[in-house]
XYZ file of C-alpha atoms in Angstrom:
766
model
C 28.767 -40.513 -32.403
C 29.415 -36.861 -32.673
C 26.231 -36.095 -34.767
C 24.108 -38.335 -32.470
C 25.239 -36.475 -29.327
C 24.486 -33.223 -30.925
C 21.101 -34.425 -32.108
C 20.314 -35.758 -28.564
C 21.102 -32.374 -26.977
C 19.059 -30.536 -29.572
C 16.086 -32.824 -28.953
C 16.372 -32.170 -25.272
C 16.715 -28.447 -25.609
C 13.754 -28.262 -28.107
C 11.481 -30.122 -25.497
C 12.870 -27.725 -22.893
C 11.819 -24.732 -24.828
C 8.351 -26.408 -25.451
C 8.018 -26.706 -21.694
C 9.156 -23.025 -21.294
C 6.523 -21.911 -23.762
C 3.901 -23.812 -21.971
C 4.873 -22.291 -18.607
C 4.845 -18.843 -20.165
C 1.382 -19.408 -21.725
C 0.100 -20.631 -18.361
C 1.434 -17.530 -16.600
C 0.093 -15.208 -19.316
C -3.257 -16.941 -19.112
C -3.398 -16.404 -15.392
C -2.533 -12.770 -15.719
C -5.286 -12.291 -18.234
C -7.766 -14.143 -16.064
C -6.844 -12.062 -13.105
C -7.145 -8.800 -15.023
C -10.627 -9.893 -16.266
C -11.846 -10.828 -12.779
C -15.288 -9.526 -12.069
C -15.815 -7.466 -8.984
C -14.387 -4.196 -7.644
C -14.345 -5.045 -4.063
C -11.155 -4.575 -2.097
C -10.569 -8.270 -1.664
C -11.089 -8.978 -5.382
C -8.687 -6.077 -6.280
C -6.171 -7.335 -3.838
C -6.234 -10.956 -5.077
C -6.042 -9.683 -8.693
C -3.123 -7.465 -8.037
C -1.182 -10.111 -6.021
C -1.760 -12.745 -8.742
C -0.693 -10.337 -11.523
C 2.494 -9.422 -9.634
C 3.326 -13.073 -8.887
C 2.865 -14.223 -12.478
C 4.658 -11.146 -13.809
C 7.654 -12.283 -11.796
C 7.297 -15.750 -13.264
C 7.242 -14.304 -16.751
C 10.273 -12.309 -16.041
C 12.210 -15.293 -14.886
C 11.024 -17.290 -17.984
C 12.160 -14.455 -20.328
C 15.480 -14.371 -18.520
C 15.994 -18.096 -19.161
C 15.231 -17.767 -22.901
C 18.843 -17.173 -23.965
C 21.113 -20.015 -23.057
C 18.260 -21.859 -21.236
C 20.436 -24.967 -20.833
C 24.296 -24.531 -21.061
C 25.702 -27.380 -19.161
C 25.528 -31.050 -18.352
C 27.051 -32.989 -15.383
C 27.420 -36.779 -15.848
C 28.355 -38.326 -12.466
C 30.176 -41.696 -12.118
C 27.219 -43.061 -10.012
C 24.940 -42.600 -13.030
C 23.348 -39.256 -12.139
C 22.794 -36.752 -14.911
C 21.932 -33.062 -14.410
C 21.437 -30.338 -16.924
C 22.430 -26.815 -15.767
C 20.757 -23.671 -16.876
C 19.766 -20.053 -15.980
C 16.568 -21.051 -14.198
C 15.253 -24.291 -12.788
C 12.567 -26.022 -14.765
C 10.522 -29.078 -13.844
C 8.435 -31.468 -15.927
C 4.690 -31.432 -15.858
C 4.410 -34.895 -14.574
C 3.111 -35.692 -11.022
C 6.608 -36.035 -9.605
C 7.611 -32.666 -11.031
C 10.865 -34.234 -12.214
C 13.625 -31.571 -12.461
C 14.577 -31.015 -16.134
C 17.105 -28.244 -15.571
C 18.931 -27.283 -12.348
C 19.297 -23.588 -11.580
C 23.038 -22.620 -11.815
C 22.837 -21.319 -8.225
C 21.737 -24.728 -6.701
C 24.385 -26.534 -4.576
C 24.258 -29.523 -6.898
C 25.375 -27.355 -9.848
C 28.696 -26.373 -8.049
C 30.735 -29.178 -9.757
C 30.106 -27.489 -13.051
C 32.238 -24.555 -11.838
C 34.664 -26.204 -9.433
C 35.400 -29.783 -10.619
C 38.885 -30.487 -11.868
C 40.797 -33.482 -12.982
C 42.530 -33.442 -9.657
C 39.327 -32.913 -7.785
C 36.492 -34.324 -9.988
C 33.779 -33.989 -7.281
C 32.199 -37.315 -8.437
C 32.019 -36.299 -12.134
C 33.095 -38.391 -15.069
C 32.206 -35.796 -17.684
C 31.320 -32.155 -17.861
C 29.697 -30.798 -20.930
C 29.408 -27.137 -22.171
C 26.441 -26.568 -24.448
C 26.681 -23.679 -26.810
C 23.398 -22.285 -28.285
C 22.254 -19.582 -30.659
C 18.635 -18.867 -30.030
C 17.103 -22.237 -29.631
C 19.566 -24.124 -31.582
C 22.429 -26.132 -30.231
C 25.525 -25.137 -32.195
C 28.363 -26.788 -30.360
C 29.272 -29.273 -27.504
C 32.546 -29.172 -25.473
C 33.192 -32.153 -23.246
C 35.705 -32.372 -20.484
C 36.783 -35.806 -19.255
C 37.259 -35.791 -15.540
C 37.384 -39.458 -14.917
C 40.434 -40.651 -16.890
C 39.548 -44.309 -16.339
C 36.491 -43.833 -18.454
C 37.400 -44.608 -22.143
C 33.980 -43.545 -23.619
C 34.399 -40.723 -26.073
C 31.753 -38.562 -27.755
C 33.863 -36.741 -30.401
C 33.209 -33.379 -28.682
C 36.131 -33.549 -26.320
C 37.682 -30.050 -26.044
C 41.273 -29.752 -27.078
C 41.622 -26.885 -24.513
C 39.768 -26.943 -21.215
C 39.347 -23.235 -21.422
C 37.938 -23.228 -25.025
C 34.519 -22.027 -24.005
C 35.981 -19.252 -21.758
C 38.409 -18.031 -24.414
C 35.641 -17.993 -26.995
C 33.565 -15.764 -24.708
C 36.491 -13.511 -23.980
C 37.271 -13.024 -27.650
C 33.698 -12.216 -28.697
C 32.981 -8.584 -29.728
C 31.579 -6.208 -27.031
C 28.028 -4.906 -27.457
C 28.110 -1.943 -25.014
C 26.287 -3.949 -22.353
C 27.794 -6.269 -19.802
C 26.854 -9.921 -20.209
C 26.425 -12.498 -17.502
C 29.047 -15.195 -17.047
C 26.865 -18.114 -15.807
C 28.339 -20.392 -18.413
C 31.987 -19.476 -17.665
C 32.199 -18.740 -13.893
C 35.702 -19.770 -12.759
C 36.457 -21.470 -9.452
C 37.947 -18.426 -7.736
C 34.834 -16.383 -8.827
C 32.421 -19.119 -7.708
C 33.793 -19.107 -4.214
C 33.156 -15.417 -3.915
C 29.640 -15.651 -5.476
C 28.528 -18.222 -2.989
C 30.251 -16.854 0.112
C 28.106 -16.527 3.227
C 26.209 -13.219 3.007
C 26.516 -12.256 6.767
C 29.018 -9.500 7.381
C 31.319 -7.536 5.088
C 33.261 -9.229 2.202
C 35.803 -7.217 0.421
C 36.558 -8.411 -3.145
C 39.762 -6.832 -4.502
C 41.116 -7.260 -7.949
C 42.972 -5.524 -10.777
C 41.367 -4.422 -14.045
C 39.621 -7.204 -16.000
C 39.348 -9.658 -13.166
C 35.617 -9.710 -13.305
C 34.938 -7.935 -9.915
C 31.834 -6.296 -11.027
C 30.191 -9.267 -12.782
C 31.086 -11.567 -9.892
C 29.452 -9.031 -7.455
C 26.262 -8.990 -9.615
C 26.189 -12.805 -9.753
C 26.682 -12.784 -6.041
C 23.518 -10.709 -5.802
C 21.559 -13.089 -7.923
C 22.888 -15.986 -5.715
C 21.986 -14.333 -2.458
C 18.446 -13.598 -3.737
C 18.168 -17.336 -4.678
C 19.591 -18.638 -1.402
C 17.869 -16.135 0.920
C 14.795 -15.254 -1.097
C 12.344 -14.869 1.838
C 14.677 -12.417 3.687
C 16.145 -10.421 0.829
C 13.027 -10.150 -1.378
C 11.365 -8.118 1.430
C 14.367 -5.920 2.169
C 15.917 -5.703 -1.353
C 19.492 -5.603 -2.414
C 21.271 -2.288 -3.324
C 23.951 -2.099 -5.945
C 25.928 1.203 -5.890
C 27.862 2.134 -9.010
C 30.217 5.059 -9.831
C 28.119 6.809 -12.585
C 24.961 6.494 -14.679
C 26.865 5.186 -17.726
C 28.227 2.298 -15.623
C 24.699 1.436 -14.310
C 23.507 1.356 -17.907
C 26.362 -0.840 -18.858
C 25.543 -3.376 -16.063
C 21.757 -2.943 -16.081
C 20.958 -6.036 -18.123
C 22.935 -8.591 -16.107
C 20.528 -9.152 -13.159
C 17.362 -9.276 -15.362
C 19.127 -11.805 -17.571
C 19.655 -13.902 -14.466
C 15.939 -13.633 -13.624
C 16.399 -11.091 -10.768
C 14.502 -7.690 -10.806
C 14.225 -7.074 -7.130
C 17.479 -5.147 -6.942
C 17.993 -1.355 -6.787
C 20.837 -0.021 -8.891
C 21.870 3.482 -8.038
C 24.739 5.936 -7.913
C 25.679 7.700 -4.750
C 24.052 10.894 -6.113
C 20.683 9.000 -6.352
C 20.481 7.814 -2.702
C 18.703 10.824 -1.283
C 15.060 10.661 -2.465
C 13.834 13.804 -4.132
C 17.326 15.095 -4.985
C 19.038 14.607 -8.438
C 22.673 15.270 -8.223
C 23.613 16.506 -11.663
C 26.238 19.007 -10.767
C 30.017 18.588 -10.675
C 32.456 19.526 -7.955
C 36.038 20.531 -8.267
C 38.451 18.008 -7.024
C 39.171 20.254 -3.953
C 35.429 20.684 -3.158
C 34.749 16.989 -3.375
C 37.679 16.213 -1.033
C 36.552 18.735 1.573
C 32.897 17.592 1.471
C 33.975 14.012 1.740
C 36.119 14.359 4.993
C 34.879 12.508 7.971
C 35.131 15.719 9.941
C 32.354 17.229 7.918
C 29.886 15.379 10.220
C 31.082 17.393 13.225
C 31.167 20.583 11.116
C 27.593 20.241 10.167
C 26.600 19.434 13.795
C 28.349 22.656 14.907
C 26.663 24.611 12.126
C 23.187 23.289 13.264
C 23.906 24.391 16.819
C 24.654 27.767 15.394
C 21.086 27.878 14.085
C 19.700 27.779 17.705
C 19.831 31.457 18.389
C 19.297 33.670 21.430
C 18.273 37.399 21.527
C 21.057 39.714 22.255
C 21.343 40.498 25.975
C 19.511 43.718 26.575
C 17.762 43.496 23.182
C 14.816 41.147 23.753
C 12.260 40.171 21.050
C 9.105 42.206 21.576
C 5.998 40.159 20.726
C 2.688 42.061 20.240
C -0.287 40.756 22.157
C -3.829 41.941 22.795
C -3.083 42.198 26.481
C 0.265 43.954 26.099
C 3.497 43.214 24.604
C 5.405 40.037 25.567
C 9.095 40.222 26.215
C 11.217 37.194 24.917
C 14.554 37.905 26.374
C 17.984 36.226 26.507
C 17.300 34.437 29.803
C 13.925 32.859 28.621
C 15.452 31.721 25.328
C 18.599 30.365 27.085
C 16.687 28.222 29.524
C 14.365 26.991 26.659
C 17.422 26.015 24.554
C 19.239 24.301 27.385
C 16.144 22.207 28.094
C 15.738 21.340 24.376
C 19.465 20.404 24.084
C 19.238 18.267 27.326
C 16.561 16.237 25.665
C 19.257 14.844 23.246
C 16.963 14.631 20.350
C 17.502 15.510 16.676
C 17.163 19.158 15.944
C 13.467 19.152 14.671
C 12.341 16.727 17.284
C 13.863 18.923 19.988
C 12.258 22.088 18.667
C 8.829 21.415 20.380
C 10.609 21.286 23.710
C 12.193 24.653 23.001
C 8.813 25.987 21.887
C 7.051 24.602 24.929
C 9.417 26.314 27.382
C 9.226 29.671 25.643
C 5.408 29.540 25.507
C 5.265 28.479 29.108
C 7.464 31.336 30.101
C 5.469 33.878 28.041
C 2.245 32.504 29.476
C 3.470 32.985 32.984
C 4.651 36.535 32.048
C 1.140 37.309 30.768
C -0.629 35.678 33.733
C 1.433 37.725 36.206
C 0.549 40.906 34.349
C -3.233 40.171 34.068
C -3.678 38.568 37.487
C -1.509 40.987 39.364
C -2.995 42.481 42.556
C -1.927 46.087 42.877
C -2.351 45.785 46.675
C 0.027 42.930 47.017
C -2.509 40.094 47.262
C -2.168 36.692 45.488
C -2.700 36.254 41.725
C -6.435 35.868 41.206
C -6.092 33.731 38.035
C -6.814 30.016 38.452
C -5.255 27.059 36.680
C -7.955 26.911 34.070
C -7.587 30.620 33.286
C -3.803 30.320 32.966
C -4.306 27.237 30.669
C -6.622 29.322 28.489
C -4.026 32.139 28.273
C -1.378 29.524 27.260
C -3.628 28.340 24.402
C -3.814 31.911 23.129
C -0.045 32.330 23.309
C 0.592 29.006 21.598
C -1.622 29.923 18.523
C -0.273 33.466 18.225
C 1.278 34.078 14.859
C 3.784 36.554 16.345
C 4.864 33.982 18.915
C 5.506 31.470 16.139
C 7.441 33.988 14.094
C 9.693 34.562 17.117
C 10.128 30.849 17.540
C 10.992 30.445 13.896
C 13.640 33.236 14.275
C 15.383 31.549 17.221
C 14.907 27.871 16.349
C 13.870 27.728 12.616
C 12.243 24.679 11.150
C 14.710 23.184 8.791
C 14.737 20.569 6.016
C 18.036 18.838 4.956
C 17.942 20.787 1.729
C 17.358 24.162 3.243
C 20.063 23.591 5.909
C 22.810 22.323 3.499
C 21.905 25.079 0.984
C 22.255 27.752 3.654
C 25.427 26.214 4.998
C 27.162 25.914 1.562
C 26.251 29.503 0.796
C 28.229 30.582 3.933
C 30.497 27.678 5.077
C 31.512 27.905 8.694
C 33.991 26.060 10.957
C 36.399 25.544 8.094
C 39.606 27.211 7.056
C 39.207 30.075 4.588
C 40.563 27.917 1.804
C 38.323 25.003 2.419
C 35.335 27.271 2.789
C 36.060 28.908 -0.495
C 36.374 25.477 -2.235
C 32.972 24.340 -1.158
C 31.013 27.716 -1.300
C 27.899 27.068 -3.502
C 26.369 29.706 -5.751
C 22.586 30.311 -5.299
C 20.592 27.902 -7.428
C 23.525 25.725 -8.279
C 22.765 22.043 -8.958
C 23.369 19.407 -6.367
C 26.529 17.335 -6.762
C 27.173 13.683 -5.737
C 29.446 14.904 -2.942
C 26.427 16.973 -1.538
C 24.267 13.834 -1.110
C 26.135 12.526 1.949
C 25.931 15.985 3.418
C 22.203 15.973 2.930
C 21.901 12.541 4.452
C 23.951 13.652 7.426
C 21.717 16.700 7.778
C 18.575 14.526 7.660
C 20.118 12.433 10.599
C 20.984 15.587 12.574
C 17.520 17.134 11.983
C 15.304 14.227 12.360
C 11.694 14.413 11.045
C 8.948 15.695 13.217
C 6.119 13.607 11.891
C 3.757 14.234 14.826
C 1.317 16.276 12.587
C 1.247 13.484 9.985
C 0.678 10.885 12.598
C -2.158 12.878 14.023
C -3.736 13.194 10.630
C -3.341 9.527 9.946
C -4.866 8.618 13.342
C -7.800 11.044 12.714
C -8.386 9.310 9.311
C -8.227 5.914 11.037
C -10.765 6.927 13.553
C -13.064 8.190 10.751
C -12.635 4.823 8.990
C -13.387 2.867 12.222
C -16.555 5.057 12.843
C -17.712 4.419 9.339
C -17.081 0.747 9.632
C -18.960 0.689 12.899
C -21.855 2.399 11.244
C -21.893 -0.330 8.553
C -21.825 -3.040 11.188
C -24.528 -1.375 13.098
C -26.711 -1.264 9.951
C -25.947 -4.902 9.361
C -26.956 -5.842 12.948
C -30.158 -3.891 12.719
C -31.028 -5.498 9.347
C -30.315 -8.938 10.770
C -32.506 -8.256 13.889
C -35.397 -7.223 11.594
C -34.870 -10.110 9.304
C -34.854 -12.840 11.843
C -37.267 -11.479 14.492
C -40.095 -13.639 13.298
C -37.994 -16.832 12.342
C -37.055 -19.809 14.272
C -33.891 -20.140 16.350
C -32.111 -22.280 13.757
C -32.190 -19.549 11.142
C -31.245 -16.972 13.710
C -27.940 -18.735 14.166
C -26.643 -17.665 10.807
C -23.515 -15.576 11.258
C -23.234 -12.147 9.607
C -20.395 -9.566 9.505
C -21.220 -8.176 12.938
C -20.512 -11.513 14.540
C -17.051 -12.309 13.003
C -15.339 -8.821 12.683
C -15.194 -5.717 14.682
C -14.947 -2.156 13.373
C -11.210 -1.829 13.682
C -10.426 -4.938 11.686
C -12.993 -4.047 9.103
C -11.434 -0.608 8.695
C -7.940 -2.192 8.340
C -9.149 -4.398 5.524
C -10.377 -1.441 3.563
C -6.859 0.188 3.666
C -5.200 0.247 0.083
C -2.305 -2.132 -0.109
C 1.086 -0.908 -1.381
C 1.896 -3.011 -4.384
C 5.292 -1.538 -5.167
C 8.219 -3.808 -5.132
C 10.716 -3.794 -2.303
C 13.288 -2.039 -4.549
C 10.725 0.600 -5.649
C 9.793 1.293 -2.012
C 13.477 1.432 -1.039
C 14.243 3.987 -3.753
C 11.713 6.396 -2.192
C 12.614 5.798 1.494
C 15.870 7.343 2.822
C 15.637 5.320 5.975
C 15.215 1.893 4.179
C 17.396 -0.928 5.638
C 18.677 -3.106 2.753
C 19.216 -6.880 3.161
C 22.571 -6.587 1.435
C 24.550 -3.836 -0.302
C 27.032 -4.231 -3.165
C 29.385 -1.348 -3.731
C 31.451 -1.136 -6.970
C 34.548 0.988 -7.183
C 34.306 1.078 -3.397
C 37.783 2.523 -3.051
C 36.545 5.833 -4.497
C 33.965 6.618 -1.843
C 34.638 9.264 0.717
C 34.319 8.873 4.446
C 31.020 10.789 4.384
C 29.687 8.543 1.648
C 30.536 5.553 3.914
C 28.501 7.020 6.654
C 25.540 7.211 4.338
C 25.859 3.627 3.153
C 26.370 2.184 6.653
C 23.031 3.803 7.667
C 21.418 1.843 4.835
C 22.909 -1.460 6.164
C 22.357 -1.671 9.930
C 23.220 -5.398 9.830
C 26.520 -4.643 7.957
C 25.864 -7.227 5.243
C 27.944 -5.904 2.336
C 30.079 -6.881 -0.543
C 32.664 -4.242 -1.419
C 34.385 -4.414 -4.746
C 37.349 -2.349 -5.852
C 41.086 -1.881 -6.375
C 43.030 0.609 -4.322
C 45.533 0.997 -7.271
C 42.705 2.466 -9.283
C 41.708 5.169 -6.663
C 41.204 8.405 -8.610
C 38.988 10.530 -6.364
C 41.071 12.765 -3.996
C 38.413 12.106 -1.288
C 38.463 8.366 -1.722
C 39.369 6.511 1.491
C 41.363 3.982 -0.491
C 42.419 1.570 2.304
C 39.897 -1.116 3.324
C 41.109 -0.897 6.829
C 40.433 2.790 6.977
C 36.977 2.334 5.456
C 35.771 -0.483 7.735
C 37.517 -0.001 11.025
C 35.018 2.746 12.214
C 32.073 0.443 11.580
C 33.076 -3.206 11.952
C 36.568 -3.090 13.441
C 38.304 -6.150 12.061
C 35.204 -8.248 11.458
C 35.463 -8.394 7.715
C 36.774 -10.891 5.200
C 39.056 -10.270 2.174
C 39.190 -12.110 -1.163
C 41.417 -11.236 -4.144
C 40.846 -11.942 -7.750
C 44.132 -12.275 -9.555
C 43.315 -13.378 -13.074
C 42.615 -10.791 -15.759
C 40.073 -12.048 -18.228
C 39.640 -8.836 -20.195
C 43.009 -7.334 -21.067
C 45.431 -9.140 -23.259
C 48.938 -9.616 -21.986
C 50.349 -7.302 -24.570
C 48.197 -4.405 -23.232
C 48.506 -5.428 -19.455
C 52.284 -5.352 -19.671
C 52.314 -1.764 -20.853
C 49.513 -0.614 -18.442
C 51.306 -2.080 -15.418
C 54.319 0.098 -15.924
C 52.269 3.073 -15.043
C 51.637 2.432 -11.356
C 55.031 0.771 -11.084
C 56.753 3.932 -12.224
C 54.622 6.019 -9.885
C 55.550 3.735 -6.931
C 51.990 2.863 -5.929
C 52.353 0.960 -2.716
C 51.392 -2.749 -2.775
C 50.685 -2.642 -6.531
C 50.270 -6.226 -7.986
C 48.948 -6.491 -11.526
C 46.604 -9.308 -12.452
C 47.826 -12.109 -14.735
C 46.219 -12.078 -18.206
C 44.794 -15.381 -19.392
C 45.217 -14.730 -23.037
C 47.417 -13.091 -25.649
C 46.226 -11.645 -28.956
C 49.590 -10.940 -30.603
C 48.573 -7.377 -31.314
C 50.973 -4.795 -29.808
C 49.723 -1.537 -28.384
C 51.065 1.550 -30.193
C 51.584 5.249 -29.628
C 51.877 8.118 -32.137
C 52.855 11.734 -31.711
C 50.896 14.086 -33.945
C 50.399 17.778 -34.669
C 46.603 17.976 -35.362
C 45.134 15.891 -32.569
C 41.412 16.028 -33.621
C 42.129 15.052 -37.223
C 44.458 12.275 -36.039
C 41.808 10.886 -33.768
C 39.226 10.809 -36.554
C 41.652 9.211 -38.886
C 42.610 6.563 -36.403
C 39.051 5.723 -35.569
C 38.225 4.981 -39.262
C 41.621 3.564 -40.453
C 41.639 -0.074 -41.483
C 45.419 -0.229 -41.209
C 45.443 0.852 -37.539
C 42.685 -1.151 -36.033
C 42.170 -4.053 -38.453
C 38.793 -2.916 -39.646
C 36.825 0.300 -40.007
C 34.218 1.365 -37.513
C 30.732 1.772 -39.097
C 28.444 4.482 -37.780
C 25.588 2.003 -38.103
C 25.555 0.133 -34.841
C 23.431 -2.648 -36.288
C 25.646 -3.301 -39.421
C 27.512 -6.415 -39.903
C 30.735 -4.482 -40.076
C 30.043 -2.817 -36.816
C 29.230 -6.085 -35.114
C 32.547 -7.624 -36.390
C 34.646 -4.745 -35.145
C 32.676 -4.289 -31.871
C 32.907 -1.166 -29.838
C 35.572 1.562 -29.812
C 36.204 4.096 -26.969
C 38.006 7.331 -27.349
C 39.174 8.261 -23.847
C 40.284 11.898 -23.527
C 40.496 14.656 -20.963
C 37.168 16.368 -20.533
C 38.536 19.703 -21.860
C 39.209 18.096 -25.202
C 35.715 16.610 -25.722
C 34.120 19.570 -27.477
C 36.724 19.588 -30.356
C 36.920 15.804 -30.700
C 33.197 15.238 -30.676
C 32.813 17.204 -33.965
C 35.360 14.880 -35.661
C 33.965 11.623 -34.580
C 31.135 9.638 -36.364
C 27.726 9.745 -34.659
C 29.198 10.920 -31.369
C 26.791 13.387 -29.486
C 28.163 16.644 -28.160
C 29.368 16.933 -24.571
C 26.656 16.965 -21.954
C 24.254 14.859 -24.145
C 24.964 11.679 -22.198
C 26.801 8.410 -23.069
C 25.290 5.708 -25.134
C 27.575 2.658 -24.837
C 25.790 0.783 -27.502
C 27.083 3.198 -30.150
C 29.999 1.872 -32.182
C 32.148 4.819 -31.029
C 31.912 6.626 -27.677
C 33.793 9.534 -26.222
C 34.675 9.343 -22.520
C 36.862 10.835 -19.936
C 38.867 8.517 -17.685
C 36.379 8.591 -14.781
C 33.472 7.755 -17.092
C 35.454 4.761 -18.368
C 35.907 3.118 -14.987
C 34.417 -0.353 -14.916
C 33.722 -0.489 -18.710
C 35.278 -2.440 -21.507
C 35.633 -2.049 -25.318
C 37.117 -4.054 -28.112
C 39.352 -1.085 -29.017
C 40.467 1.909 -27.044
C 42.121 5.040 -28.256
C 43.743 7.037 -25.382
C 44.324 10.667 -26.126
C 47.052 12.877 -24.490
C 48.027 10.541 -21.635
C 50.391 13.042 -20.178
C 47.324 14.937 -18.859
C 46.156 12.113 -16.826
C 46.954 11.197 -13.156
C 48.414 7.787 -12.504
C 45.172 6.089 -11.638
C 43.232 7.644 -14.495
C 45.913 6.551 -17.009
C 46.066 2.998 -15.546
C 42.250 2.683 -15.832
C 42.169 4.113 -19.363
C 44.964 1.695 -20.627
C 43.066 -1.334 -19.245
C 39.713 -0.904 -20.801
C 40.582 -2.708 -24.187
C 39.763 -6.390 -24.871
C 41.672 -6.457 -28.211
C 43.492 -3.287 -29.357
C 44.959 -0.146 -27.804
C 46.317 2.956 -29.404
C 47.664 6.258 -27.977
C 47.757 9.718 -29.638
C 49.688 12.560 -28.218
C 50.977 15.944 -29.085
C 53.519 16.335 -26.328
C 56.015 13.953 -24.673
C 54.692 10.568 -23.379
C 54.840 9.769 -19.701
C 58.050 7.924 -19.060
C 56.275 4.574 -18.356
C 54.957 4.605 -21.930
C 58.077 5.665 -23.907
C 58.907 2.067 -24.869
C 55.700 1.824 -26.933
C 55.854 1.044 -30.618
C 55.650 4.188 -32.726
C 54.047 3.086 -36.103
C 55.094 4.902 -39.316
C 52.314 6.526 -41.359
């Protein structure tokens, strides 16, 4: 029976892959045919590009389904039988019979939620394990205890498949969990997408991977809406985004923008680093008012009694305090962003100078009326408006500003802050932008606005030229038709040509080049893009100013926020969900907590939990580990730290197997990945002692067998083995994060005393 069941599943899976190959060949053939399409007309190019884009999406989905195409089977008591997989696949028959149900479909929910107490109509649930296209194992769960039929693949432990996945070696890339989604995770993944959902959980509870699967589910359930507006996933650093980057493509979803906060202002790359004090000051909510006040400071007036003298052919013009004050008052009264209010200021100044000039030129020395008419005054006004000297004066009093220029000028000489805060954020000329600068730039962009009147005028002029050209084409077509049919009968003359069915405006519109970028690509280039949904990882770390930026990107407030206040490390982090959300949604948000630790063994979690407990972190509640490895964490005090780290990394006796520098070797695959987590100031000396570890500043490659990280870089990541260096130099949150990155083994090396919470650790003898 056991062999027959395995053979049956293998035959089905083999047939499924044959269907997958046929679909892939069909999509590739369509792409090739489209590319070879004859004709260079706009309609032909558009049809070709759309077809290629659509079929490329099909190919991406088929490629995503290749690994673990079918991983489950649901057998219902009423005789229904469904296979569950990464993507939905139908047969080629006329009924389009479903062969595999997409894991996100409602009918697939019993695969994740059914229990012996609540079987949801199931009699049996089967987990199918594959390697490549081969079925290697079956694990059956009996949910209807009245059914005595047995297959020989009944699992001794209902969590056997889950535990096997948790015990597997890490690869340096996060994997999806479609085969092992747990009930508490499924409820969050499928939660309604309207509004704000906060998902809190300690280390290893799967917050991040649940959020990513939620993105995939929302794109499946609300494809028409979200495919147009895109989903944004915000992560804490580039290494983290690289770590999670393969999850959504593996689930068949590529219409998602992954970005750090420092990448959310188009045209700016935030590669700099702030001090903790600078990041805290820049992140304060009050910085919005500070920038607004600084912008008002840029709206200048001449000193009383010291007007600006503007040279003019008909005599100098006097731009004094009174003229500028009235113009500024009118511009401010318009209540527009700075750059949009500037034309009002300019208009009033030019009007006052024009009147000044008109009075001088048209003045009657004998007391008669001004002899200039309205047309004469209008002509004088045009001359004033185009004067380079007048524009220079306007620029001096109300300069044209970009967000980059304004924030650069402000950070060079910070105002409206205490001397201490101003010193903390003062920026040297030419310094790189930092992630904490990006919310300031975004705030500046809102305050400034964008005067696109010139661009709109150019676009309208170009449109008018296109319409005129199209009209000329239609006129030629009409003339040709008149000539062709003037000697023919009435029946021939009824043939419709272009002139009869389209006007010049529509014809011009059809000639416009279409934008074939994906929604995610267009969103990345557009600061004002409104996303359909936003997922924020490590949300507790973001500052109040960062939240202002993100809320602008989500006017519908459709968001999933993932984090753990106990892991807040940034001094500018808001931390409390209530503090984060009240200014934007009041109490209209939902809260869910993940309480099971799937990553960290109990032996390690018990040690790590003592750190926030000893520090008295309010409301701290550690997650419960689902497994135990029997391997105790250890700590060792040493004299030569760098040598001890190098020895520990390569010692069989310490970690149960050496670490090969060859990431592709069998030995490396068996041991998995090892992270050395150390304070940033120790990286230079440690990097030279570790195998194949690049020097500081060269970036982090998580696929290497050994990586060197600081605690902030390690957030959200996981490794088979972790070596924590000099824990006494860490803050509470950084130490807690560092201790909970390991899935198997944890060691600590230190030269000074251990933090009190870690003193009970085992000290191995050499």
